[in-house]
GROMACS .gro file of C-alpha atoms in nm:
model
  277
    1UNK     CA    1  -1.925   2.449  12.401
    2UNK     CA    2  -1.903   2.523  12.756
    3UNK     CA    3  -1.603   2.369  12.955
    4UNK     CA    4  -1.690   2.141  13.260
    5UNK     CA    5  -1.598   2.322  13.570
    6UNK     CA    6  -1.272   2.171  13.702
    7UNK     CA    7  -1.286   1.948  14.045
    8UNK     CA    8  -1.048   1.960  14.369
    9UNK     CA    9  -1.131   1.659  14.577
   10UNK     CA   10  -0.949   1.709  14.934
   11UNK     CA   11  -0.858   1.429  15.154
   12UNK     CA   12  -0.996   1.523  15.474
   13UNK     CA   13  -0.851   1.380  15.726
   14UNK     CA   14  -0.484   1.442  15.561
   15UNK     CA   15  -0.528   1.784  15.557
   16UNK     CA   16  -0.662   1.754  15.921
   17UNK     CA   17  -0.343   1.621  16.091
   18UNK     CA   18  -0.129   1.864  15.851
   19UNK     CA   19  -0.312   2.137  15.980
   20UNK     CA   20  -0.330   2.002  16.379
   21UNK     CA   21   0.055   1.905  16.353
   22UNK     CA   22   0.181   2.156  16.108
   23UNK     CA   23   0.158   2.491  16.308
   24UNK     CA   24   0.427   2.611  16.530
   25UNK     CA   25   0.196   2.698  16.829
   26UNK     CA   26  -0.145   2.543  16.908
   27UNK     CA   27  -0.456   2.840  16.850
   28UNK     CA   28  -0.665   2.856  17.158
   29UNK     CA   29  -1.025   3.023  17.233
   30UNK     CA   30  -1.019   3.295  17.396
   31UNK     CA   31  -1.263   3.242  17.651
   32UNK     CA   32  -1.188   2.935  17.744
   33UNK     CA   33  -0.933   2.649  17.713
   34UNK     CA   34  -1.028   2.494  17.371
   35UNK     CA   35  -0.774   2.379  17.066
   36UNK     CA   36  -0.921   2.538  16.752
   37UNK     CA   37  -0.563   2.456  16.586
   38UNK     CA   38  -0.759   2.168  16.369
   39UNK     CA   39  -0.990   2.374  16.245
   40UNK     CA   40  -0.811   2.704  16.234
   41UNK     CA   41  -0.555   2.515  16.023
   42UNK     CA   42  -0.764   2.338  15.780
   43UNK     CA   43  -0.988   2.610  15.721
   44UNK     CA   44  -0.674   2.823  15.665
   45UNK     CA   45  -0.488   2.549  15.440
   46UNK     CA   46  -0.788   2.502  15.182
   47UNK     CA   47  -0.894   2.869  15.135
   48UNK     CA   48  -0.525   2.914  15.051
   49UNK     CA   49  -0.492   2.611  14.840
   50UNK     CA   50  -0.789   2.701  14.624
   51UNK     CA   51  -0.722   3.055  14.602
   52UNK     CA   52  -0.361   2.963  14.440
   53UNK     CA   53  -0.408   2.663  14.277
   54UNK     CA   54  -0.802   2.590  14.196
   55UNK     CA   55  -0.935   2.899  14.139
   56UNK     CA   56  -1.253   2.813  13.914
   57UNK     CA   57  -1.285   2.488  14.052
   58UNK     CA   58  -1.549   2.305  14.253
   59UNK     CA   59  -1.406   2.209  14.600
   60UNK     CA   60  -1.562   1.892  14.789
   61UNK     CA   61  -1.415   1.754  15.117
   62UNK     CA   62  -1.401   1.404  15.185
   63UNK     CA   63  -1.326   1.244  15.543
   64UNK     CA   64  -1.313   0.872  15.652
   65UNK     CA   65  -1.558   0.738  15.809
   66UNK     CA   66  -1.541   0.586  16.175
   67UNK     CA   67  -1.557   0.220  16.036
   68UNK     CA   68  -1.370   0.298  15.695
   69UNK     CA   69  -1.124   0.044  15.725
   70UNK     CA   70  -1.360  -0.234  15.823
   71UNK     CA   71  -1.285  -0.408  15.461
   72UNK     CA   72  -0.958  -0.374  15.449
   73UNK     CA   73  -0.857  -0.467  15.823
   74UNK     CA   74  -1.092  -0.780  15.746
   75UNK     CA   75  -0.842  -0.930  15.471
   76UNK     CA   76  -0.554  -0.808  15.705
   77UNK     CA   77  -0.586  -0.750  16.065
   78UNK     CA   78  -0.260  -0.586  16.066
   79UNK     CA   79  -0.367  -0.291  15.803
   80UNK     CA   80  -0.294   0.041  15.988
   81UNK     CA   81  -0.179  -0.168  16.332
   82UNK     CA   82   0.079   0.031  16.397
   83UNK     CA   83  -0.097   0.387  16.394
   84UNK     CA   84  -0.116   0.563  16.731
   85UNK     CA   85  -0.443   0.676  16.883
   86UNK     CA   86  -0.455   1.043  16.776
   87UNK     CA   87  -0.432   1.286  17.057
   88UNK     CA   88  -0.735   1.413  17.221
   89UNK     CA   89  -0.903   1.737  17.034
   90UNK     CA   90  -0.773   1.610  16.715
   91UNK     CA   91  -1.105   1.419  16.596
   92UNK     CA   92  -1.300   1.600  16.822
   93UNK     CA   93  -1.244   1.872  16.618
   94UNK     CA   94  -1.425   1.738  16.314
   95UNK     CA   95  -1.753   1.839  16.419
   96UNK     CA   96  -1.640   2.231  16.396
   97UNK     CA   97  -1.443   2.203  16.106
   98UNK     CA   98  -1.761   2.051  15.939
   99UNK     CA   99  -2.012   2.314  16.032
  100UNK     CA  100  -1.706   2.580  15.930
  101UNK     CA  101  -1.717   2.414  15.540
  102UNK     CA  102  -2.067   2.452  15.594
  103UNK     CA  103  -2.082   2.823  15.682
  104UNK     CA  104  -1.846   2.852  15.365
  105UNK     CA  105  -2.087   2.659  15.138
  106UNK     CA  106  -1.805   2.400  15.085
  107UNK     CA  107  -2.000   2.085  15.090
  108UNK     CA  108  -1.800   1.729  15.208
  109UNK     CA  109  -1.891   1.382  15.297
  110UNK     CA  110  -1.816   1.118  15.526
  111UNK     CA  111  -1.974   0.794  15.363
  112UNK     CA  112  -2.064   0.518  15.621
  113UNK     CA  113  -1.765   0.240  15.595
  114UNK     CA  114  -1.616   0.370  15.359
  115UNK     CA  115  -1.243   0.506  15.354
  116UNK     CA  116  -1.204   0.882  15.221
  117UNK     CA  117  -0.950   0.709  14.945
  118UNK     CA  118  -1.224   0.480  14.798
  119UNK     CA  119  -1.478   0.789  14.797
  120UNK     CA  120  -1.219   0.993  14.601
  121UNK     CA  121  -1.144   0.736  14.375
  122UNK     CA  122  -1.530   0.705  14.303
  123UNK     CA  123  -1.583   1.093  14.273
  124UNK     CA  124  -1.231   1.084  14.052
  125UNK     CA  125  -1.393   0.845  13.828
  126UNK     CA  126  -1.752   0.996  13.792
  127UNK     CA  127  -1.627   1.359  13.714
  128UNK     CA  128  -1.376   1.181  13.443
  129UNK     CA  129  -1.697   1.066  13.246
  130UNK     CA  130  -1.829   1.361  13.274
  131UNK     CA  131  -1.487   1.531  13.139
  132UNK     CA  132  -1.390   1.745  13.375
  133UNK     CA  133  -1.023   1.758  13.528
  134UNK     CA  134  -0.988   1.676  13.869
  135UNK     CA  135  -0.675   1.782  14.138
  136UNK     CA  136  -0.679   1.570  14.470
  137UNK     CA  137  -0.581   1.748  14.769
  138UNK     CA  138  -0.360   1.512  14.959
  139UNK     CA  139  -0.005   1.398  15.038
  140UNK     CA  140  -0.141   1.057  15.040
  141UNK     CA  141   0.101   0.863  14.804
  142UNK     CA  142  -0.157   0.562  14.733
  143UNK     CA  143  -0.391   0.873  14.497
  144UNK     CA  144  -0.112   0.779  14.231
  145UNK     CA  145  -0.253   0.492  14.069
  146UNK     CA  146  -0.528   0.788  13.956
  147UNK     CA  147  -0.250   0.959  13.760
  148UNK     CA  148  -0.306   0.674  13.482
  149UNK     CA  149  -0.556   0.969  13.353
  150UNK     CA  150  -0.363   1.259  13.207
  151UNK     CA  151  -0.632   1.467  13.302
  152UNK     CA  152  -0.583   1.406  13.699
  153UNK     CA  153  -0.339   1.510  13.943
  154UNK     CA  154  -0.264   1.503  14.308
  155UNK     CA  155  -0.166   1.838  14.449
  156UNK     CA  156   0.084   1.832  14.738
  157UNK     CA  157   0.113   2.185  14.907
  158UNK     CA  158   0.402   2.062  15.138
  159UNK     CA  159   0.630   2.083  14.797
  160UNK     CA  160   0.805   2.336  14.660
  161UNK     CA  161   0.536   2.564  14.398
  162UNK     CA  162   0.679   2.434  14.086
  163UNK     CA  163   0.657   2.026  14.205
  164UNK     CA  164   0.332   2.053  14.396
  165UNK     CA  165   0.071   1.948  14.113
  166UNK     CA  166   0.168   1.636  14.038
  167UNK     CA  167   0.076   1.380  13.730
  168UNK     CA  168   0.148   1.067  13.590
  169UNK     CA  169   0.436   1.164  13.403
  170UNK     CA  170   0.643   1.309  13.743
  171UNK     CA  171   0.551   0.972  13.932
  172UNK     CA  172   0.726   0.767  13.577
  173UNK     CA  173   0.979   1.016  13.605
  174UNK     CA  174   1.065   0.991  13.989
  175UNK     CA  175   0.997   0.592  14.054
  176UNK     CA  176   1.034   0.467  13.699
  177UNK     CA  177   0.720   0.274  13.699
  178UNK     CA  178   0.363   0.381  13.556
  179UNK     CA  179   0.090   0.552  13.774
  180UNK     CA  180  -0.077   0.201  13.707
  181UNK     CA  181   0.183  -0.005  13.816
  182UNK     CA  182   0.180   0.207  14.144
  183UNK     CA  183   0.012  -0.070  14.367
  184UNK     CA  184   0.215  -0.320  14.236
  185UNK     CA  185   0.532  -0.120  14.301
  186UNK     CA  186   0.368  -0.012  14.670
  187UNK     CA  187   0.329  -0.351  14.756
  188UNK     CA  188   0.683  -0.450  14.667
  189UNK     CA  189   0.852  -0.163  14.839
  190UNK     CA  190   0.580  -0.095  15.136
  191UNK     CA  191   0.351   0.178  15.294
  192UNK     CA  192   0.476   0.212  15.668
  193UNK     CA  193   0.163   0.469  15.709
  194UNK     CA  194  -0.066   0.166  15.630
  195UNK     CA  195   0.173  -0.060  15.808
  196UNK     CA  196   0.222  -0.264  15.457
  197UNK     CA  197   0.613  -0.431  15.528
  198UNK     CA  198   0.665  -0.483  15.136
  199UNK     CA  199   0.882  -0.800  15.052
  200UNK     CA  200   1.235  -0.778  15.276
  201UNK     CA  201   1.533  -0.729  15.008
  202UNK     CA  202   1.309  -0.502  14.789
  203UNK     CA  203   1.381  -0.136  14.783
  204UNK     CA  204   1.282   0.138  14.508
  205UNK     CA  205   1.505   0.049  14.265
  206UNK     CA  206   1.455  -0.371  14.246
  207UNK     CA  207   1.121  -0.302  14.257
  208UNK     CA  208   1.084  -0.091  13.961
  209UNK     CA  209   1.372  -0.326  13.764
  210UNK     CA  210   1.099  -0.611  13.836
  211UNK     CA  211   0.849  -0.431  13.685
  212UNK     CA  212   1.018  -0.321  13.391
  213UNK     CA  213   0.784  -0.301  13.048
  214UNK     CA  214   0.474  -0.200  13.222
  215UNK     CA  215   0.498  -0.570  13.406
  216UNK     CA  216   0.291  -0.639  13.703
  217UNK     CA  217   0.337  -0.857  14.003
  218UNK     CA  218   0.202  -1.186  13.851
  219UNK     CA  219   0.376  -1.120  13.512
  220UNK     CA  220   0.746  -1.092  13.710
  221UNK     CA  221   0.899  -1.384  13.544
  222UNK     CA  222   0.976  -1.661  13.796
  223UNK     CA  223   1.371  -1.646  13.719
  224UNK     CA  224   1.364  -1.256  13.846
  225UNK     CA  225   1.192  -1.369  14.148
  226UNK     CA  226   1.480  -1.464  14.410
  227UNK     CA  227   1.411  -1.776  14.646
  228UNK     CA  228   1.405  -1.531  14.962
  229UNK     CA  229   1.115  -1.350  14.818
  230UNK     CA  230   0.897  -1.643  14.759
  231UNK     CA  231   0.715  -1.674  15.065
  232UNK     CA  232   0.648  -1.307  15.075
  233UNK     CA  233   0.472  -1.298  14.714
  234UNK     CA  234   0.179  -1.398  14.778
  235UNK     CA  235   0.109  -1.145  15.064
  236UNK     CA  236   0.247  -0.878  14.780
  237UNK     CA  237  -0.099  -0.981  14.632
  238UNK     CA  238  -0.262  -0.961  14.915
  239UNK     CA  239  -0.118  -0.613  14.975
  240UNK     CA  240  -0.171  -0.477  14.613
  241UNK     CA  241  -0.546  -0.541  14.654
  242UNK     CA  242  -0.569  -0.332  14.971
  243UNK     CA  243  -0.364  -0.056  14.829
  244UNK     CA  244  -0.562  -0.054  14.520
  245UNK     CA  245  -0.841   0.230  14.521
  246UNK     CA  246  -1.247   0.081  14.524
  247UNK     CA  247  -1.350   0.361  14.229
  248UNK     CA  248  -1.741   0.201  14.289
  249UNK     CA  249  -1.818   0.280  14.622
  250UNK     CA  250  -2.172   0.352  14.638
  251UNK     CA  251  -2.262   0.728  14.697
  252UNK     CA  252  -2.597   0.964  14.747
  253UNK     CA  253  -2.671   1.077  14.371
  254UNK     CA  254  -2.642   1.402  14.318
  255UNK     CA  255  -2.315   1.493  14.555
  256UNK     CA  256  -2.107   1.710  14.308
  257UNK     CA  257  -2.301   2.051  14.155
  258UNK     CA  258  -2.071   2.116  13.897
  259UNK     CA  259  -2.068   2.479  13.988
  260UNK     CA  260  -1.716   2.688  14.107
  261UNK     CA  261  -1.689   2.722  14.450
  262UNK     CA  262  -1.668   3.040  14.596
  263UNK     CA  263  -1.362   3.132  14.773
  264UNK     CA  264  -1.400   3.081  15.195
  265UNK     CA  265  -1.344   3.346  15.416
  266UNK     CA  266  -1.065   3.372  15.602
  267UNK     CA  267  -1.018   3.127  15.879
  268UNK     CA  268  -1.026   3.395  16.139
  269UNK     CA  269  -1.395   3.517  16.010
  270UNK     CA  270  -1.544   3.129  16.006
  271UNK     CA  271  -1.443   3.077  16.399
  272UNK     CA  272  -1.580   3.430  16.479
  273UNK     CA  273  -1.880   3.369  16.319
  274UNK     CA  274  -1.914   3.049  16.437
  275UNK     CA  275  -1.842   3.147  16.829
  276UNK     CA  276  -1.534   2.986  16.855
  277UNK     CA  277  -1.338   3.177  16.994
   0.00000   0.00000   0.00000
């Protein structure tokens, strides 16, 4: 019986600002004065992921779309307030770094409002059925509620090689809560990327004392809860619902092949043949 051909799911836009913020000089054309450091860097950051940690596996790119967060920011107009309007060239980029996966034969999507989260979630869930493992590109803490599988992990290049593929196991291990309880524990403790406050007095530890025995927000009993913290539970619940992943967004049939990807050229190569430089 053949094995199902592994899956690396990539968060698009994370690897994006890692690779527009994470090089130590900005990579101009040569011709004329154009930032390829966004695509430069991701192309660079993916061929080298896959070539030392996916080999074999089927890569797929997802980015957010424009309107993503429509849902979300509807149940909380405060939902990613606080995040600063990215500097010009960085989303601009997006068009080359599309037509570069595309000159590689790495195919991607950017699903129409939907967040890239939600459409990893989805893809997480329909390559599960179909029993194949699946690694998620990302540094994106909120992918650990996926770790409930055994058979899925987030892989973190910014760590050191022997912590980078993480599963359910290292998040019980490091927070002392389940890759289940992760929204629960999110909410209580907060998401300052997503501009989530978490409840005021909580901190890593309380919040993974008040869900001790696989307990979730509502089953806290009421004596644990202190009279400070009150007011702020019921926004927990609000919170817990927008951290929690949508794994039924609805998607074109048909997007995964199922097939290895071939490894990219090098970064170099893709802007040259592309004109970029």
């Amino acid at each position: 019986m053949t094995t199902p051909t592994p899956l690396l799911l990539v968060d698009g836009h994370n690897l994006l600002y890692r690779a527009w913020y994470g090089f130590p000089a900005r990579i101009q054309a040569r011709s004329v004065s154009r930032d390829l450091t966004g695509v430069f860097g991701l192309a660079a950051l993916l061929r080298k992921a896959h070539l030392a940690h996916a080999d074999g596996h089927e890569v797929f790119v997802v980015f957010d779309a424009e309107d993503g967060s429509t849902t979300r920011v509807g149940a909380d107009d405060t939902y990613k307030a606080n995040r600063a309007a990215p500097e010009p060239g960085l989303i601009e980029s997006l068009a080359d770094i599309k037509r570069a996966l595309d000159l590689a034969s790495v195919r991607w999507i950017e699903q129409d409002g939907c967040e890239g989260d939600d459409v990893i979630a989805t893809l997480t869930t329909t390559a599960r059925t179909e029993g194949r493992d699946v690694d998620i590109m990302s540094v994106d803490k909120d992918f650990y509620q996926l770790l409930a599988d055994p058979q899925v992990r987030v892989l973190n290049t910014m760590l050191a090689e022997d912590r980078r593929l993480i599963d359910g196991a290292a998040v019980q291990a490091r927070f002392h809560v389940t890759a289940d309880q992760w929204p629960d524990y999110r909410a209580l403790t907060g998401d300052q990327s997503d501009n989530i406050a978490g409840v005021r007095g909580i901190g890593p530890k309380t919040a993974a004392r008040l869900l001790a025995d696989g307990r979730h927000l509502e089953q806290v009993p009421q004596a644990c809860i202190r009279p400070a913290w009150y007011e702020q539970w019921q926004r927990a619940l609000r919170w817990r619902e927008m951290i929690r992943l949508d794994c039924k967004v609805e998607l074109p049939d048909d997007l995964l092949t199922g097939r290895p990807t071939n490894a990219m050229p090098r970064a170099a190569q893709l802007l040259e043949t592309l004109d970029l430089w």
